[in-house]
Short mmCIF file of C-alpha atoms in Angstrom, two decimals:
data_model
loop_
_atom_site.label_atom_id
_atom_site.label_comp_id
_atom_site.label_asym_id
_atom_site.label_seq_id
_atom_site.Cartn_x
_atom_site.Cartn_y
_atom_site.Cartn_z
CA MET A 1452 -24.80 -100.67 7.99
CA ILE A 1453 -23.43 -99.90 4.56
CA GLN A 1454 -25.35 -101.68 1.32
CA PRO A 1455 -23.58 -102.36 -1.35
CA GLN A 1456 -24.72 -99.39 -4.25
CA ALA A 1457 -25.54 -102.30 -7.07
CA GLN A 1458 -27.42 -103.97 -4.73
CA VAL A 1459 -29.92 -101.27 -3.84
CA HIS A 1460 -29.74 -100.89 -7.43
CA GLU A 1461 -31.27 -104.05 -7.68
CA LEU A 1462 -33.42 -104.28 -4.98
CA VAL A 1463 -34.84 -100.55 -6.08
CA GLU A 1464 -35.57 -101.48 -9.62
CA HIS A 1465 -37.30 -105.12 -8.41
CA LEU A 1466 -39.78 -103.28 -6.00
CA PHE A 1467 -40.50 -100.42 -8.97
CA ARG A 1468 -41.17 -103.84 -11.65
CA HIS A 1469 -42.75 -105.12 -9.41
CA GLU A 1470 -44.54 -103.79 -6.78
CA ALA A 1471 -45.02 -100.25 -7.29
CA GLY A 1472 -48.07 -101.42 -9.35
CA ARG A 1473 -49.34 -102.13 -5.61
CA MET A 1474 -48.47 -99.09 -4.54
CA LEU A 1475 -49.56 -96.92 -7.00
CA ALA A 1476 -53.55 -98.98 -6.90
CA THR A 1477 -53.11 -98.31 -3.13
CA LEU A 1478 -52.60 -95.11 -2.60
CA SER A 1479 -54.78 -93.93 -5.27
CA ARG A 1480 -57.61 -96.42 -3.84
CA VAL A 1481 -57.40 -94.20 -0.14
CA PHE A 1482 -56.86 -90.58 -1.83
CA GLY A 1483 -58.62 -91.19 -4.80
CA LEU A 1484 -58.33 -91.46 -8.61
CA GLU A 1485 -58.56 -87.71 -8.52
CA ASN A 1486 -55.32 -87.84 -6.99
CA LEU A 1487 -53.80 -90.14 -9.41
CA ASP A 1488 -50.94 -88.55 -10.63
CA LEU A 1489 -50.07 -87.17 -7.20
CA ALA A 1490 -49.89 -91.09 -6.27
CA GLU A 1491 -47.88 -91.68 -9.58
CA GLU A 1492 -45.77 -89.05 -8.45
CA VAL A 1493 -45.07 -89.37 -4.75
CA VAL A 1494 -44.93 -93.77 -5.41
CA GLN A 1495 -41.56 -92.65 -7.35
CA GLU A 1496 -40.14 -90.46 -5.19
CA ALA A 1497 -40.51 -92.77 -2.27
CA LEU A 1498 -38.36 -95.55 -5.09
CA LEU A 1499 -35.99 -92.68 -5.35
CA GLN A 1500 -35.62 -91.96 -1.38
CA ALA A 1501 -34.71 -95.36 -1.57
CA LEU A 1502 -31.91 -95.63 -3.64
CA ARG A 1503 -30.19 -92.81 -2.06
CA GLN A 1504 -30.67 -93.56 1.81
CA TRP A 1505 -30.84 -97.58 1.54
CA PRO A 1506 -27.16 -97.77 0.85
CA PHE A 1507 -26.32 -95.76 4.24
CA GLN A 1508 -29.39 -96.87 6.52
CA GLY A 1509 -29.09 -100.01 5.16
CA ILE A 1510 -32.73 -102.23 3.94
CA PRO A 1511 -35.37 -101.91 5.84
CA ASP A 1512 -37.04 -105.22 7.22
CA ASN A 1513 -40.48 -104.25 4.79
CA PRO A 1514 -39.28 -102.33 1.81
CA ARG A 1515 -42.99 -102.45 0.82
CA ALA A 1516 -44.63 -101.28 3.64
CA TRP A 1517 -41.77 -98.60 4.19
CA LEU A 1518 -41.50 -97.34 0.64
CA THR A 1519 -45.46 -97.36 1.03
CA GLN A 1520 -45.10 -95.23 4.46
CA VAL A 1521 -43.18 -92.55 2.69
CA ALA A 1522 -44.90 -92.31 -0.16
CA ARG A 1523 -48.34 -92.07 2.05
CA ASN A 1524 -46.50 -89.37 4.13
CA LYS A 1525 -45.29 -87.33 1.03
CA ALA A 1526 -48.62 -87.49 -0.71
CA LEU A 1527 -50.48 -86.34 2.84
CA ASP A 1528 -47.44 -83.57 2.62
CA LEU A 1529 -48.23 -82.02 -1.15
CA LEU A 1530 -52.51 -81.68 -0.11
CA ARG A 1531 -51.79 -79.92 3.00
CA ARG A 1532 -50.13 -77.73 1.04
CA ARG A 1533 -53.43 -77.74 -1.67
CA ALA A 1534 -55.66 -75.46 0.72
CA SER A 1535 -59.14 -76.77 -1.01
CA LEU A 1536 -57.70 -80.15 0.93
CA ARG A 1537 -56.60 -79.30 4.24
CA ARG A 1538 -60.36 -78.61 5.30
CA LYS A 1539 -60.07 -82.95 4.45
CA GLU A 1540 -56.48 -83.97 6.56
CA ARG A 1541 -58.17 -85.95 9.32
CA GLU A 1542 -60.51 -87.57 6.92
CA LEU A 1543 -57.50 -88.94 4.78
CA GLU A 1544 -56.38 -90.29 7.77
CA GLN A 1545 -58.63 -91.88 9.14
CA GLN A 1546 -58.23 -93.19 5.48
CA PHE A 1547 -55.04 -94.62 5.42
CA ALA A 1548 -55.28 -95.81 9.03
CA ALA A 1549 -58.39 -97.92 8.01
CA ARG A 1550 -56.86 -99.07 5.68
CA GLN A 1551 -53.60 -99.93 7.41
CA SER A 1552 -55.42 -101.62 9.87
CA ALA A 1553 -57.85 -103.74 7.55
CA VAL A 1554 -60.86 -102.47 8.76
CA ALA A 1555 -62.41 -100.75 5.44
CA ALA A 1556 -65.24 -102.70 5.32
CA THR A 1557 -64.92 -103.30 1.08
CA GLU A 1558 -62.16 -103.97 1.38
CA PRO A 1559 -61.17 -107.15 2.67
CA SER A 1560 -64.54 -108.42 1.13
CA GLY A 1561 -62.80 -107.47 -1.94
CA ALA A 1562 -59.78 -109.24 -1.39
CA ALA A 1563 -61.24 -112.50 0.43
CA VAL A 1564 -64.11 -112.86 -2.33
CA LEU A 1565 -61.65 -112.73 -4.86
CA GLY A 1566 -58.53 -113.34 -3.43
CA ASP A 1567 -55.75 -110.32 -4.38
CA GLU A 1568 -56.35 -107.35 -3.66
CA GLN A 1569 -55.18 -105.54 -6.99
CA LEU A 1570 -57.46 -108.07 -8.80
CA ALA A 1571 -59.59 -106.32 -6.82
CA MET A 1572 -58.63 -102.89 -7.93
CA ILE A 1573 -58.95 -103.63 -11.49
CA PHE A 1574 -62.89 -104.63 -11.24
CA ALA A 1575 -63.60 -101.73 -9.00
CA CYS A 1576 -61.54 -99.70 -11.38
CA CYS A 1577 -63.38 -101.29 -14.03
CA HIS A 1578 -66.93 -99.38 -13.07
CA PRO A 1579 -69.60 -98.85 -15.76
CA GLY A 1580 -70.08 -95.66 -15.06
CA LEU A 1581 -66.65 -94.70 -17.64
CA LEU A 1582 -66.60 -95.80 -21.29
CA PRO A 1583 -64.86 -99.18 -21.97
CA ASP A 1584 -62.02 -97.38 -23.03
CA ALA A 1585 -61.64 -95.11 -19.93
CA GLN A 1586 -62.35 -97.73 -17.95
CA VAL A 1587 -59.07 -99.82 -19.99
CA ALA A 1588 -56.47 -96.90 -19.26
CA LEU A 1589 -57.70 -95.93 -16.36
CA THR A 1590 -56.90 -99.68 -14.67
CA LEU A 1591 -54.13 -100.08 -16.29
CA LYS A 1592 -52.31 -96.66 -14.54
CA ALA A 1593 -53.76 -96.95 -11.30
CA VAL A 1594 -53.80 -100.70 -10.76
CA SER A 1595 -50.70 -101.39 -13.05
CA GLY A 1596 -48.53 -98.39 -12.89
CA PHE A 1597 -48.44 -97.72 -16.93
CA SER A 1598 -47.53 -94.75 -18.59
CA VAL A 1599 -49.33 -92.42 -20.16
CA ALA A 1600 -46.54 -93.13 -22.99
CA GLU A 1601 -46.66 -97.20 -22.24
CA ILE A 1602 -51.09 -97.52 -22.30
CA ALA A 1603 -51.06 -95.34 -26.00
CA ARG A 1604 -48.89 -97.61 -27.68
CA ALA A 1605 -51.56 -100.62 -26.11
CA PHE A 1606 -53.60 -98.78 -28.15
CA LEU A 1607 -51.87 -98.00 -30.46
CA ALA A 1608 -53.03 -93.82 -29.74
CA GLU A 1609 -51.41 -91.17 -29.70
CA ASP A 1610 -50.52 -89.96 -26.35
CA ALA A 1611 -52.77 -87.47 -26.39
CA THR A 1612 -55.66 -89.15 -27.40
CA ILE A 1613 -54.97 -91.29 -24.08
CA ALA A 1614 -53.88 -88.94 -21.81
CA GLN A 1615 -57.33 -86.68 -22.29
CA ARG A 1616 -59.02 -90.25 -22.45
CA LEU A 1617 -58.01 -91.04 -18.73
CA VAL A 1618 -58.65 -86.30 -17.66
CA ARG A 1619 -61.88 -87.30 -18.66
CA ALA A 1620 -62.13 -91.23 -16.86
CA LYS A 1621 -61.50 -88.32 -13.50
CA ARG A 1622 -63.50 -85.42 -14.86
CA ARG A 1623 -66.78 -88.27 -15.34
CA ILE A 1624 -65.19 -90.18 -11.40
CA ARG A 1625 -65.51 -86.20 -9.30
CA GLU A 1626 -69.10 -85.28 -11.55
CA ALA A 1627 -70.85 -88.81 -10.70
CA GLY A 1628 -68.76 -89.27 -7.22
CA ILE A 1629 -67.67 -92.33 -8.41
CA THR A 1630 -66.86 -94.77 -5.45
CA LEU A 1631 -63.68 -97.08 -6.16
CA ASN A 1632 -65.07 -100.39 -4.39
CA LEU A 1633 -65.67 -103.73 -5.43
CA PRO A 1634 -68.80 -105.23 -6.99
CA PRO A 1635 -70.95 -107.78 -5.09
CA PRO A 1636 -70.01 -111.31 -6.77
CA ALA A 1637 -73.56 -111.50 -8.92
CA GLU A 1638 -72.60 -107.82 -10.17
CA LEU A 1639 -68.48 -109.22 -11.62
CA SER A 1640 -69.05 -111.05 -15.00
CA ALA A 1641 -70.79 -107.41 -16.19
CA ARG A 1642 -67.23 -105.99 -15.44
CA LEU A 1643 -65.62 -109.29 -17.19
CA ASP A 1644 -64.50 -108.06 -20.21
CA SER A 1645 -62.81 -104.99 -19.07
CA VAL A 1646 -60.83 -106.08 -16.51
CA LEU A 1647 -60.25 -109.58 -19.64
CA GLN A 1648 -58.65 -106.51 -21.53
CA VAL A 1649 -56.63 -105.80 -18.60
CA ILE A 1650 -54.90 -108.44 -18.07
CA TYR A 1651 -54.45 -108.85 -21.87
CA LEU A 1652 -52.93 -105.96 -22.03
CA LEU A 1653 -50.63 -106.47 -19.66
CA PHE A 1654 -49.66 -109.58 -20.60
CA ASN A 1655 -48.93 -108.17 -24.21
CA GLU A 1656 -46.69 -105.68 -22.97
CA GLY A 1657 -44.43 -108.39 -21.60
CA TYR A 1658 -44.33 -110.04 -24.06
CA SER A 1659 -43.49 -107.74 -26.59
CA ALA A 1660 -42.40 -104.20 -23.95
CA HIS A 1661 -42.62 -101.58 -26.87
CA ALA A 1662 -39.64 -99.76 -26.27
CA GLY A 1663 -36.58 -99.66 -23.85
CA GLU A 1664 -34.18 -101.90 -23.59
CA ASN A 1665 -34.84 -106.16 -23.19
CA LEU A 1666 -37.90 -107.62 -25.50
CA VAL A 1667 -39.64 -108.96 -23.08
CA ARG A 1668 -40.75 -108.46 -19.48
CA GLN A 1669 -41.54 -111.68 -17.78
CA ASP A 1670 -42.04 -110.41 -14.58
CA LEU A 1671 -45.78 -108.24 -16.57
CA CYS A 1672 -46.42 -111.89 -18.48
CA GLY A 1673 -46.02 -113.87 -14.97
CA GLU A 1674 -48.25 -111.26 -13.29
CA ALA A 1675 -51.16 -111.44 -16.22
CA ILE A 1676 -51.12 -115.26 -15.19
CA ARG A 1677 -51.61 -114.79 -12.48
CA LEU A 1678 -54.75 -112.86 -11.96
CA ALA A 1679 -56.09 -114.91 -14.68
CA CYS A 1680 -56.04 -118.20 -12.97
CA LEU A 1681 -57.34 -116.26 -9.45
CA LEU A 1682 -60.61 -115.12 -11.72
CA ILE A 1683 -60.58 -119.27 -12.44
CA GLU A 1684 -60.43 -120.43 -9.16
CA GLN A 1685 -63.51 -118.19 -8.47
CA PRO A 1686 -67.17 -119.85 -9.48
CA ALA A 1687 -68.56 -116.47 -10.56
CA THR A 1688 -64.80 -115.49 -13.49
CA ALA A 1689 -65.09 -119.29 -14.22
CA LEU A 1690 -66.21 -118.80 -17.93
CA PRO A 1691 -65.19 -120.09 -21.21
CA ARG A 1692 -64.26 -117.17 -22.58
CA VAL A 1693 -61.62 -115.90 -19.62
CA HIS A 1694 -60.23 -120.29 -19.94
CA ALA A 1695 -59.82 -119.45 -23.42
CA LEU A 1696 -57.31 -115.78 -22.06
CA LEU A 1697 -55.71 -117.59 -19.66
CA ALA A 1698 -54.45 -120.94 -22.53
CA LEU A 1699 -54.37 -118.31 -24.51
CA LEU A 1700 -51.45 -116.46 -21.90
CA TYR A 1701 -49.67 -120.37 -21.07
CA LEU A 1702 -49.30 -121.01 -25.29
CA GLN A 1703 -47.97 -117.74 -25.57
CA ALA A 1704 -45.64 -117.26 -22.68
CA ALA A 1705 -44.18 -121.86 -23.09
CA ARG A 1706 -42.75 -119.31 -26.64
CA LEU A 1707 -40.63 -116.91 -24.29
CA PRO A 1708 -36.97 -118.70 -24.15
CA ALA A 1709 -36.92 -119.07 -27.85
CA ARG A 1710 -37.83 -115.42 -28.38
CA VAL A 1711 -34.46 -113.65 -27.91
CA ASP A 1712 -30.91 -115.34 -28.49
CA SER A 1713 -28.69 -115.36 -25.72
CA ASP A 1714 -27.41 -111.85 -26.78
CA GLY A 1715 -31.40 -110.22 -26.51
CA ASN A 1716 -31.74 -109.88 -29.35
CA LEU A 1717 -35.32 -110.78 -31.71
CA LEU A 1718 -35.71 -114.32 -33.14
CA LEU A 1719 -38.55 -114.71 -35.63
CA LEU A 1720 -40.87 -118.01 -34.84
CA ALA A 1721 -39.31 -119.30 -37.92
CA GLU A 1722 -36.55 -119.44 -37.13
CA GLN A 1723 -37.08 -120.12 -32.87
CA ASP A 1724 -35.34 -123.40 -31.80
CA ARG A 1725 -38.66 -125.41 -30.38
CA GLY A 1726 -37.32 -127.69 -28.26
CA LEU A 1727 -36.67 -124.49 -25.54
CA TRP A 1728 -40.12 -124.21 -25.57
CA ASP A 1729 -41.82 -124.54 -22.61
CA GLN A 1730 -43.93 -128.04 -22.33
CA ASP A 1731 -45.31 -127.31 -19.74
CA LEU A 1732 -47.18 -124.73 -20.41
CA LEU A 1733 -48.09 -125.31 -23.62
CA GLN A 1734 -49.58 -128.51 -21.88
CA ARG A 1735 -51.19 -126.24 -19.44
CA GLY A 1736 -52.51 -123.83 -22.41
CA LEU A 1737 -53.95 -127.16 -24.23
CA ARG A 1738 -55.79 -127.53 -21.10
CA GLU A 1739 -57.34 -124.90 -20.89
CA LEU A 1740 -58.17 -124.47 -24.43
CA GLU A 1741 -59.91 -127.35 -23.84
CA GLN A 1742 -61.82 -126.04 -20.41
CA SER A 1743 -62.46 -123.22 -22.66
CA ALA A 1744 -65.42 -124.99 -25.01
CA GLN A 1745 -67.66 -125.78 -22.60
CA GLY A 1746 -70.82 -124.12 -23.90
CA GLU A 1747 -71.42 -122.09 -27.21
CA GLU A 1748 -69.86 -119.47 -26.40
CA ILE A 1749 -66.35 -118.11 -28.94
CA SER A 1750 -65.00 -115.16 -27.52
CA THR A 1751 -61.74 -113.72 -29.88
CA TYR A 1752 -59.24 -115.18 -26.98
CA HIS A 1753 -60.73 -118.58 -27.80
CA LEU A 1754 -59.60 -117.57 -31.43
CA GLN A 1755 -56.67 -116.24 -30.67
CA ALA A 1756 -55.96 -119.07 -28.76
CA GLY A 1757 -56.34 -121.18 -31.26
CA ILE A 1758 -54.31 -119.44 -34.07
CA ALA A 1759 -51.43 -120.32 -30.21
CA ALA A 1760 -52.20 -123.40 -30.48
CA LEU A 1761 -51.59 -123.78 -34.56
CA HIS A 1762 -48.47 -122.34 -34.11
CA ALA A 1763 -47.02 -123.93 -31.09
CA THR A 1764 -48.79 -127.55 -32.38
CA SER A 1765 -46.89 -127.06 -35.42
CA PRO A 1766 -43.66 -129.25 -36.03
CA SER A 1767 -41.90 -126.47 -37.50
CA PHE A 1768 -42.81 -123.08 -39.31
CA ALA A 1769 -42.68 -125.44 -43.05
CA ASP A 1770 -45.92 -127.48 -41.27
CA THR A 1771 -47.64 -124.76 -40.38
CA ASN A 1772 -51.31 -125.30 -41.44
CA TRP A 1773 -51.16 -121.67 -43.30
CA PRO A 1774 -55.12 -122.66 -44.69
CA SER A 1775 -56.41 -123.24 -40.98
CA LEU A 1776 -54.62 -120.15 -39.88
CA LEU A 1777 -55.98 -117.67 -42.48
CA GLY A 1778 -59.48 -118.80 -41.25
CA LEU A 1779 -59.08 -118.01 -37.98
CA TYR A 1780 -57.62 -114.99 -38.77
CA ASP A 1781 -61.27 -113.80 -41.18
CA GLN A 1782 -62.67 -114.85 -37.98
CA LEU A 1783 -61.04 -113.18 -35.80
CA LEU A 1784 -61.26 -110.12 -38.70
CA SER A 1785 -65.03 -110.71 -38.75
CA THR A 1786 -65.75 -110.69 -35.56
CA ALA A 1787 -63.66 -108.64 -33.34
CA PRO A 1788 -61.82 -106.10 -36.61
CA SER A 1789 -58.65 -104.27 -35.72
CA PRO A 1790 -55.10 -103.04 -37.84
CA VAL A 1791 -52.94 -105.09 -35.80
CA VAL A 1792 -55.31 -108.73 -36.18
CA ALA A 1793 -55.51 -107.37 -40.41
CA LEU A 1794 -52.10 -107.21 -40.43
CA ASN A 1795 -50.91 -110.29 -39.09
CA ARG A 1796 -54.10 -111.81 -41.27
CA ALA A 1797 -52.08 -110.89 -44.38
CA ILE A 1798 -49.16 -112.30 -43.27
CA ALA A 1799 -50.94 -115.42 -42.97
CA LEU A 1800 -52.22 -114.75 -46.48
CA SER A 1801 -48.86 -113.97 -48.05
CA MET A 1802 -48.09 -117.91 -46.77
CA VAL A 1803 -51.00 -119.39 -48.39
CA HIS A 1804 -51.30 -117.45 -51.10
CA GLY A 1805 -47.64 -115.12 -51.55
CA PRO A 1806 -46.28 -112.12 -50.99
CA GLU A 1807 -48.48 -110.88 -53.46
CA ALA A 1808 -51.47 -111.03 -51.73
CA GLY A 1809 -49.77 -110.09 -48.82
CA LEU A 1810 -49.28 -106.96 -50.11
CA GLN A 1811 -52.31 -105.92 -51.98
CA SER A 1812 -53.77 -106.67 -48.47
CA LEU A 1813 -51.76 -104.37 -46.41
CA ASP A 1814 -52.45 -101.17 -49.21
CA GLU A 1815 -55.80 -101.60 -47.99
CA LEU A 1816 -54.77 -101.02 -44.81
CA GLY A 1817 -51.36 -98.82 -44.43
CA ALA A 1818 -54.73 -95.51 -44.82
CA ASP A 1819 -55.42 -96.66 -40.88
CA PRO A 1820 -53.85 -93.98 -38.62
CA ALA A 1821 -52.86 -96.88 -36.71
CA MET A 1822 -50.43 -98.24 -38.79
CA ARG A 1823 -48.04 -94.98 -39.01
CA SER A 1824 -46.43 -94.87 -35.88
CA TYR A 1825 -46.26 -99.04 -35.55
CA TYR A 1826 -43.31 -100.01 -36.63
CA LEU A 1827 -44.38 -103.49 -38.24
CA PHE A 1828 -46.69 -103.12 -40.78
CA PRO A 1829 -43.56 -101.20 -42.91
CA ALA A 1830 -41.06 -104.00 -41.63
CA VAL A 1831 -43.99 -106.64 -43.02
CA ARG A 1832 -44.28 -104.57 -46.29
CA ALA A 1833 -40.37 -104.67 -45.94
CA ASP A 1834 -39.82 -108.73 -45.66
CA LEU A 1835 -42.52 -109.41 -48.18
CA LEU A 1836 -41.32 -107.09 -50.62
CA ARG A 1837 -37.72 -108.70 -49.79
CA ARG A 1838 -39.78 -112.02 -50.62
CA LEU A 1839 -40.68 -110.97 -54.50
CA GLY A 1840 -36.61 -109.60 -54.69
CA ARG A 1841 -37.86 -106.34 -54.92
CA THR A 1842 -35.18 -104.68 -52.09
CA ASP A 1843 -34.35 -101.55 -52.89
CA GLU A 1844 -38.82 -101.09 -52.28
CA ALA A 1845 -37.72 -103.16 -48.86
CA ALA A 1846 -34.94 -101.20 -47.89
CA ALA A 1847 -36.48 -97.87 -48.23
CA CYS A 1848 -39.79 -100.07 -46.07
CA TYR A 1849 -36.75 -100.94 -43.43
CA ARG A 1850 -35.67 -97.53 -42.33
CA HIS A 1851 -39.37 -96.33 -42.44
CA ALA A 1852 -39.45 -99.19 -39.62
CA LEU A 1853 -36.06 -98.34 -37.92
CA ALA A 1854 -38.21 -94.84 -37.67
CA CYS A 1855 -40.72 -96.06 -35.67
CA PRO A 1856 -40.25 -96.69 -31.93
CA CYS A 1857 -39.81 -100.00 -31.28
CA THR A 1858 -37.04 -102.30 -28.43
CA GLU A 1859 -33.72 -102.72 -28.80
CA PRO A 1860 -33.98 -105.35 -29.21
CA GLU A 1861 -36.29 -105.28 -32.74
CA ARG A 1862 -33.88 -102.54 -34.12
CA ARG A 1863 -31.45 -104.56 -34.22
CA PHE A 1864 -33.71 -107.18 -35.97
CA LEU A 1865 -34.03 -105.12 -38.45
CA GLN A 1866 -30.52 -103.22 -38.95
CA ARG A 1867 -29.48 -106.89 -39.85
CA ARG A 1868 -32.06 -107.21 -42.10
CA LEU A 1869 -31.58 -103.79 -43.81
CA GLU A 1870 -27.51 -105.18 -44.32
CA GLN A 1871 -28.67 -108.13 -45.59
CA LEU A 1872 -30.26 -106.07 -47.86
CA ALA A 1873 -27.53 -104.46 -48.18
CA ALA A 1874 -25.13 -107.00 -48.57
CA VAL A 1875 -27.65 -108.38 -51.39
CA VAL A 1876 -27.54 -105.70 -53.88
CA GLU A 1877 -24.26 -105.40 -53.97
CA ARG A 1878 -23.57 -108.96 -54.79
CA ASN A 1879 -26.08 -108.10 -57.66
CA HIS A 1880 -24.45 -104.98 -58.49
CA ALA A 1881 -20.84 -107.37 -58.40
CA ALA A 1882 -22.49 -109.51 -60.38
CA ILE A 1883 -23.62 -107.39 -63.82
CA ARG A 1884 -20.71 -105.59 -63.13
CA THR A 1885 -18.10 -108.73 -63.99
#
């Protein structure tokens, strides 16, 4: 049965966004993380094959199973051609058969303990034999299907740095004989911090994608929330910092409907229609924040959720309690210093003590290498200069920001701000001439 090309493209794009990560996790589990690049390659090839075949042969009853089977066969074909792995062919066949029939001892127990195979894979990838940054980078690639470039942007690092981190992690896996097995329930908490960081970065990429046509990827935000909810359901992982992370995700997700206008253009917090914020998600977030207050633990997620809650409960941008926000950013910067936190603190500082104070804080931050290609750094500087009436300097900063990687909505926003400054300069010159 011939299928409309547009329908097939839409379905394959949906599967790429929602299922590619799971397929990659499945193949990585079977063929080993040392073959992660191969798994990524065959998943992409399977999706391309679907685009070629489904319009003429029809969409299969179970598209994900079809894609997984095609990717599995392509992987086996490639491995057969590698002389050093030919002797493992029977073993690979048996491993995959065991997985498909769900009789492998570690996998059902992992899914049973956590209630979700993908979450079990995240815990398995966050192996204590790997450095924490390597755990997170490897998990984002093997389980969530992130590219090297996406992981690099999440860490504000160079692509080459992340590529080397992944190479070293895979080398460590081979040399130490690390296997992707889920730890016993009693040991889950030891890996929890890395798992939470993966979920946090997954949400962040969805909330504000670092490249592409769309600012927001709701599929990634929804997946991060789903995984955090699963952690809350397990006694071993339902800890205050997990409630705090889920509170943060809910509070941030509540603002998604107002982040862009009907044309997909970025709207800053001051420009957003707060009536569009999802009140149900806001209430869920505030309830989770209350739950996170059990005990004495105060994690970075508590502080970030507190910041999000202050924004969420402010009646307007002008009425935001900026001194309290600045205090929370001070605590966050002291607890977990990072250039992004310092940048956000500079914004809060400018709202409390004026744009000159914000600029001084940015000057101190400017030496950080992570800020060199991060578009928000020159964009924030441009806004502070604009508020001070230093339009020429502000325009130069906006041009610098436009030269940095960002999404198309962000690029359009920067271009609009640059054009607005140009109009102000022209009016000023006209006033002088008259």
